[in-house]
Coordinates of C-alpha atoms in Angstrom, one line a residue:
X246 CA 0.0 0.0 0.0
X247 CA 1.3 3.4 -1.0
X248 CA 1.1 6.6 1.4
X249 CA 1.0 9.9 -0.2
X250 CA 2.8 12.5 1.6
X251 CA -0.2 14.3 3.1
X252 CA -1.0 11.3 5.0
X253 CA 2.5 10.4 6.2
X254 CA 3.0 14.4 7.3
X255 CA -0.7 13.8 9.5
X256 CA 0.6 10.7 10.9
X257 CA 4.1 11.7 12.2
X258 CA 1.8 14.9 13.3
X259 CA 0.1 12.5 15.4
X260 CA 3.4 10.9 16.5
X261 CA 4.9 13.6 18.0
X262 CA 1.5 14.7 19.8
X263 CA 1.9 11.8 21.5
X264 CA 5.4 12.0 22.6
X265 CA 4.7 14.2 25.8
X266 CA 2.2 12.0 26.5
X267 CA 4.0 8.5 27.0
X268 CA 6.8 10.4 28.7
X269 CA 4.0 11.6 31.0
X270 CA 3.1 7.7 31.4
X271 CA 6.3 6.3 31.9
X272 CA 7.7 8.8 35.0
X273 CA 4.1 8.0 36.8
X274 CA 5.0 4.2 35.8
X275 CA 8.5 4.2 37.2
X276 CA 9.4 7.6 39.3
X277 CA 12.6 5.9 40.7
X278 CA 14.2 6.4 37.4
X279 CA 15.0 10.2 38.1
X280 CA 14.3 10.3 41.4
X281 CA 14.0 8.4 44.9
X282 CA 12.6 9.9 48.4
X283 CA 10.3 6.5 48.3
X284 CA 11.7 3.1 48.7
X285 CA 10.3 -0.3 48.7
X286 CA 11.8 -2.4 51.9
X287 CA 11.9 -6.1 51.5
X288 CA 11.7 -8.0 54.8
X289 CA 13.7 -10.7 55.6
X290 CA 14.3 -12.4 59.0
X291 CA 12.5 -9.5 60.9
X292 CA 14.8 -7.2 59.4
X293 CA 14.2 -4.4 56.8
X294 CA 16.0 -4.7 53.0
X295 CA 16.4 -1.8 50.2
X296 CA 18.1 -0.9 47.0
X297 CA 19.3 2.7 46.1
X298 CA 21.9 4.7 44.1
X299 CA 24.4 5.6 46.6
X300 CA 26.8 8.3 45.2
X301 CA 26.0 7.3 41.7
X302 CA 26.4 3.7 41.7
X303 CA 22.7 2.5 41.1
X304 CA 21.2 -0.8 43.2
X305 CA 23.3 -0.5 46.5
X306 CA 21.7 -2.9 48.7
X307 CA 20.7 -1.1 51.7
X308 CA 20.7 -2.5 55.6
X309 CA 17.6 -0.3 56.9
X310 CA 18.8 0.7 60.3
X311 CA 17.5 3.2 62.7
X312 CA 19.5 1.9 65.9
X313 CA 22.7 2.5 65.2
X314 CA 25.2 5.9 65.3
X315 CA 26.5 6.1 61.5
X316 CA 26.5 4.2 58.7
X317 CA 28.7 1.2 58.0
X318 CA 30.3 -0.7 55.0
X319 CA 33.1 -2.9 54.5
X320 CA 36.3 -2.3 52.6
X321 CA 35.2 -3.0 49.5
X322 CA 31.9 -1.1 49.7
X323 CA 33.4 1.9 50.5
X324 CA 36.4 1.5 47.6
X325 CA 33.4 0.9 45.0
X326 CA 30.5 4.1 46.1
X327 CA 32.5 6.0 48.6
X328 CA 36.6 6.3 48.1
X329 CA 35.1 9.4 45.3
X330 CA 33.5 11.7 47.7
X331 CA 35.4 14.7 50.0
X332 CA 34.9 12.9 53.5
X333 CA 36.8 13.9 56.3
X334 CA 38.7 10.8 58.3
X335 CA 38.8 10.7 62.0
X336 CA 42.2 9.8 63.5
X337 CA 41.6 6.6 65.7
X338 CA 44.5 6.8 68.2
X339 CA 44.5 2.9 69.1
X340 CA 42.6 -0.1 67.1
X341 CA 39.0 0.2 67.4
X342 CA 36.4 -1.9 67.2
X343 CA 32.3 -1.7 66.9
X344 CA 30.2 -3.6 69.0
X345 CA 26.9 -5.0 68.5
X346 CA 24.8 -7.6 70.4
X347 CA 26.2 -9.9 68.0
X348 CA 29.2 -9.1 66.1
X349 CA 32.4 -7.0 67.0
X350 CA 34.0 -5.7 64.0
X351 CA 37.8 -4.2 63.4
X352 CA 37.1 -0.2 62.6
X353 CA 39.7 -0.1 59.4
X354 CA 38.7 3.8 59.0
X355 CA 36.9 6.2 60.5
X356 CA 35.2 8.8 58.2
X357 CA 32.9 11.8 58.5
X358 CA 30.6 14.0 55.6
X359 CA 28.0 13.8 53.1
X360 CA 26.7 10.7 50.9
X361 CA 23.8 11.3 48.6
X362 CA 21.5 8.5 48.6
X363 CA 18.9 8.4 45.9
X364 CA 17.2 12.0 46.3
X365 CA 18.6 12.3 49.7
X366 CA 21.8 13.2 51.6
X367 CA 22.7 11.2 54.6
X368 CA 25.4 13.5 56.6
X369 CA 27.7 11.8 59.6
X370 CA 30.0 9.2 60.5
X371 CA 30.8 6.5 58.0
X372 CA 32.5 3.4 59.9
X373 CA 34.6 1.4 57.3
X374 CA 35.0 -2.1 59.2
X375 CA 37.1 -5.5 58.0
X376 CA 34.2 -7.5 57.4
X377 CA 32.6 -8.5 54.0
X378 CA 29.0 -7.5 54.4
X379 CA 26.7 -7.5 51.1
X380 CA 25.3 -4.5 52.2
X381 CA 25.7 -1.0 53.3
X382 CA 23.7 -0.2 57.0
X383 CA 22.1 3.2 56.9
X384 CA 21.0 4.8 60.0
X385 CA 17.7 6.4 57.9
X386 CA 16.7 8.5 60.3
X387 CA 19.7 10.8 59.7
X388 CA 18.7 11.3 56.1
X389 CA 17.5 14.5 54.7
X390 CA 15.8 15.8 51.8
X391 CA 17.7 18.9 51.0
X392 CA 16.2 19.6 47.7
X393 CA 12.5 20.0 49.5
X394 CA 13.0 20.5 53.2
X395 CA 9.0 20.6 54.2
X396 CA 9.4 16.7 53.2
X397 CA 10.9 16.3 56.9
X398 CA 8.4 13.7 57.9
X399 CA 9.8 10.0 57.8
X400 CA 7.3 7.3 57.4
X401 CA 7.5 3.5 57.8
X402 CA 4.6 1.4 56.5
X403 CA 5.0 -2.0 57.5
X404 CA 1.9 -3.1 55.9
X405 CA 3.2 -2.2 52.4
X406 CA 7.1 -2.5 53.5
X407 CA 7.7 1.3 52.1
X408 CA 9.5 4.3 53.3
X409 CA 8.8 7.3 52.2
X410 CA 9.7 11.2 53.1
X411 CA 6.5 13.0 53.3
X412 CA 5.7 16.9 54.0
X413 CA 3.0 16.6 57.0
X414 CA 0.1 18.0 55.1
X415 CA 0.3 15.2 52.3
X416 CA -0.4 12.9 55.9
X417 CA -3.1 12.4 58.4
X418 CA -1.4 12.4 61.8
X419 CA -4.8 13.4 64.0
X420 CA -6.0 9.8 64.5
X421 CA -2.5 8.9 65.3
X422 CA -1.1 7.9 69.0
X423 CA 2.4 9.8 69.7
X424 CA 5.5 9.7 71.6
X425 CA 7.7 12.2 72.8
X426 CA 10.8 12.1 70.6
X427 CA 13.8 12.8 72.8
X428 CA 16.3 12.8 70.2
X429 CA 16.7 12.3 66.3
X430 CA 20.4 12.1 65.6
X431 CA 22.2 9.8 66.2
X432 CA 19.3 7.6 67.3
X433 CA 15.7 8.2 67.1
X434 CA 15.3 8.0 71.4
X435 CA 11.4 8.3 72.8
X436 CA 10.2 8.5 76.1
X437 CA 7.5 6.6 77.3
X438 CA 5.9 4.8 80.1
X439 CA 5.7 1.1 80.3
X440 CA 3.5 -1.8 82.0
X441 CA 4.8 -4.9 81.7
X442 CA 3.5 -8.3 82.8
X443 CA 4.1 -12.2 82.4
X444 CA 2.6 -14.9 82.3
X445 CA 2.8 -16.0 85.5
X446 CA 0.8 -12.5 87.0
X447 CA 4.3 -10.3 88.0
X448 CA 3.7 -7.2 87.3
X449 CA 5.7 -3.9 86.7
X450 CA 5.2 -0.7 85.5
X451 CA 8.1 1.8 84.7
X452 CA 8.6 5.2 82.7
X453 CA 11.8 5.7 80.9
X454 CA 13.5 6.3 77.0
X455 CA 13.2 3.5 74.0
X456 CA 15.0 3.2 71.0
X457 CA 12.9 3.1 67.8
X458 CA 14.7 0.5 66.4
X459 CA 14.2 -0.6 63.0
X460 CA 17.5 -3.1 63.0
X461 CA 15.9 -4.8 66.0
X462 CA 14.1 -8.4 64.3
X463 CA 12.2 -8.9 67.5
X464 CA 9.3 -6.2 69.2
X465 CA 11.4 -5.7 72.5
X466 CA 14.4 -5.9 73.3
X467 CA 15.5 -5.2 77.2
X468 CA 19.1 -3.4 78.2
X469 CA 20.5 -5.6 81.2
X470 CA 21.4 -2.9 83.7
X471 CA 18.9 -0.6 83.1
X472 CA 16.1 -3.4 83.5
X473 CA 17.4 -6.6 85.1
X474 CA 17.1 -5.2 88.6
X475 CA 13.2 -3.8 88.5
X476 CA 12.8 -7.5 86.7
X477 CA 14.0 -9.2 89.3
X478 CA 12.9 -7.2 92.0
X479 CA 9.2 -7.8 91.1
X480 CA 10.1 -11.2 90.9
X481 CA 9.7 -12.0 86.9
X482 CA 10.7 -15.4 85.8
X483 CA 14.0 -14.8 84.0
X484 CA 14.7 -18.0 81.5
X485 CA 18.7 -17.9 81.0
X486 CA 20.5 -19.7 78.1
X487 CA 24.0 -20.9 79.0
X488 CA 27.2 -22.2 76.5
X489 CA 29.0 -25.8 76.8
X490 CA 31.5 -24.0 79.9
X491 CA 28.5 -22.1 81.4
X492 CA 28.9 -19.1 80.4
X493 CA 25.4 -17.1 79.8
X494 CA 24.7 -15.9 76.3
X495 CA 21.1 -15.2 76.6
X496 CA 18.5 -13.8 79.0
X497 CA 15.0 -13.0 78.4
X498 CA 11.5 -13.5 79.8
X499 CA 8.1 -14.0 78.3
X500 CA 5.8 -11.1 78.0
X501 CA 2.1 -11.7 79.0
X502 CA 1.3 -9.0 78.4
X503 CA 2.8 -5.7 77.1
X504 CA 2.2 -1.6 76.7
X505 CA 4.8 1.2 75.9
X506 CA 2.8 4.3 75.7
X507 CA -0.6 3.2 74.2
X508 CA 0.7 0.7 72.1
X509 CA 0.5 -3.2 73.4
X510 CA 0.8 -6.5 72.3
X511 CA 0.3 -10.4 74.6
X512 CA 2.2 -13.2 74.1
X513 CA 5.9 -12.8 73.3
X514 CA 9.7 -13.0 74.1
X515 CA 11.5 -10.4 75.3
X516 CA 15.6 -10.7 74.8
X517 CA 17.7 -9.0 77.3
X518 CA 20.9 -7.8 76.2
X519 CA 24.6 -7.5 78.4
X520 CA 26.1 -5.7 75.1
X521 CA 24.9 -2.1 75.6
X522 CA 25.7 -0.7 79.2
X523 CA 26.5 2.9 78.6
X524 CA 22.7 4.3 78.1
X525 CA 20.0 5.0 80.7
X526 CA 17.6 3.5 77.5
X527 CA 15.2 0.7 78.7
X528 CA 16.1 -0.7 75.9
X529 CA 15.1 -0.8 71.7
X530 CA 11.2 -1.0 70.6
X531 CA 11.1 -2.8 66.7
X532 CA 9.0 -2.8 64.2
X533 CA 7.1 -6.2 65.0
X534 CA 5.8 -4.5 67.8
X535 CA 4.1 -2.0 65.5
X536 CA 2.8 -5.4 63.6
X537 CA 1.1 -4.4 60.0
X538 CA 1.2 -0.7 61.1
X539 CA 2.8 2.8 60.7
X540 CA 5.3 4.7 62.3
X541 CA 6.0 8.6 61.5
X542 CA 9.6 10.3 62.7
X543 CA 8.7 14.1 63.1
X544 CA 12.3 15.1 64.4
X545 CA 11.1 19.1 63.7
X546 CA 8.1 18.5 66.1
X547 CA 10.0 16.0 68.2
X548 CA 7.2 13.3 68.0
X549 CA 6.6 9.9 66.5
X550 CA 3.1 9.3 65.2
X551 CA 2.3 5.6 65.3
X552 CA -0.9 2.9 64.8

């Protein structure tokens, strides 16, 4: 079939009409292609997964971390998104070492500035350790959306598995309990009280700070000197696990029943940790105990918003 050239002039017409159009269409389909202050979290083993581009280098997996004092990556991490940017290195004046309830790791380098991640800049320490992690941990409540500032609001869906960065009138906080947010950075601290009971009918109720934890894989996790005592003292039943020479490498006791702030849940474990001892915390709050809900960090109005 022959075209003359009036109809092939009305057709590429058309064409380029259109253009504008399916751009339109594809940037609503997939946003993350320019830009990323939304990201998808993948939960694995009660912990929180995510891919970004970190300092250009697209599809960094991402450790989601909120309990933790910088962000951390191994050697070869930081030599493949990092070893580019202007970061300012701390002098360590002996071998260091970080420390968590389950790992210590040798501090290789010690590091200090800006990384942008996605459409955001995360400014602090960066810890470069000796191990061979397959991700990078991000602490991502130190995150910051320089380019649009009223997007301060950092929420956690646990239903869908998304954070996002939201300005507070694109959210509706009034049917939402709160707690008092002590501090952001490095931590996201909040203050609370709590009643606590097991199974057995011991009682005790107690005010103090939590940390939102989002590293945490279990809903509570006590700190041994700030809570052992009060446990013991209203007698609570505390289960102890031991190693082949004795030695105890677990402590916890089983939650009846349990309420920090107006939140509660009945019917789990509750881990108690020797590993942190320089905190008055009562210890770290996770994101199972929020179950299938959502959690808001307001660090400018020093509240989180949960349900």
């Amino acid at each position: 079939m022959k075209l003359n050239n009036c109809t092939t002039e009305n057709a590429m017409k058309r064409f380029f009409r259109l253009i504008p159009c399916l751009l339109i269409a594809m940037l609503a389909c997939a946003p993350e292609a320019l830009c990323q202050s939304s990201f998808k979290m993948i939960k694995k083993n009660g912990h929180y997964y995510t891919e970004t581009t970190v300092n250009g280098n697209i599809s960094t997996p991402i450790f989601v971390e909120t309990g933790f004092h910088g962000m951390v990556v191994s050697e070869e991490w930081y030599n493949k998104i990092l070893a580019s940017l202007p970061l300012d290195e701390i002098t360590l004046d002996k071998e260091r070492h970080l420390y968590t309830d389950r790992t210590t790791r040798k501090i290789v380098k010690l590091l200090k500035g800006k990384v942008p991640f996605g459409d955001l800049t995360y400014e602090g320490r960066i810890f470069v350790v000796d191990t061979n992690e397959e991700y990078v941990t991000v602490p991502v409540n130190l995150l910051k959306n320089e380019a649009d500032t009223t997007a301060f609001l950092i929420r956690f869906d646990f239903k869908r598995n998304v954070m996002d960065f939201v300005r507070l009138e694109d959210v509706n906080v009034d049917k939402m309990r709160t707690y008092t947010l002590v501090e952001n950075a490095p931590m996201p601290i909040f203050e609370a009280p709590m009643e606590l009971s097991d199974a057995l009918g011991h009682q005790l109720i107690k005010s103090g700070k939590f940390n939102f934890d989002l590293g945490n894989g279990s809903s509570v996790f006590f700190f041994r000197k700030s809570m052992l005592p009060a446990l013991k003292e209203n007698k609570f039943m505390i289960q102890t696990s031991r190693d082949k020479s004795g030695n105890i490498i677990g402590q916890g006791i089983y939650a009846g029943y349990c309420k920090i702030g107006d939140k509660s849940n009945t019917g789990f474990s509750i881990g108690i940790t020797n590993k942190i001892e320089d905190t008055d915390e009562l210890g770290c709050v996770g994101p199972l105990f929020f179950k299938n809900g959502v959690v808001i960090l307001d660090p400018k109005n020093k509240l989180i918003y949960y349900k």
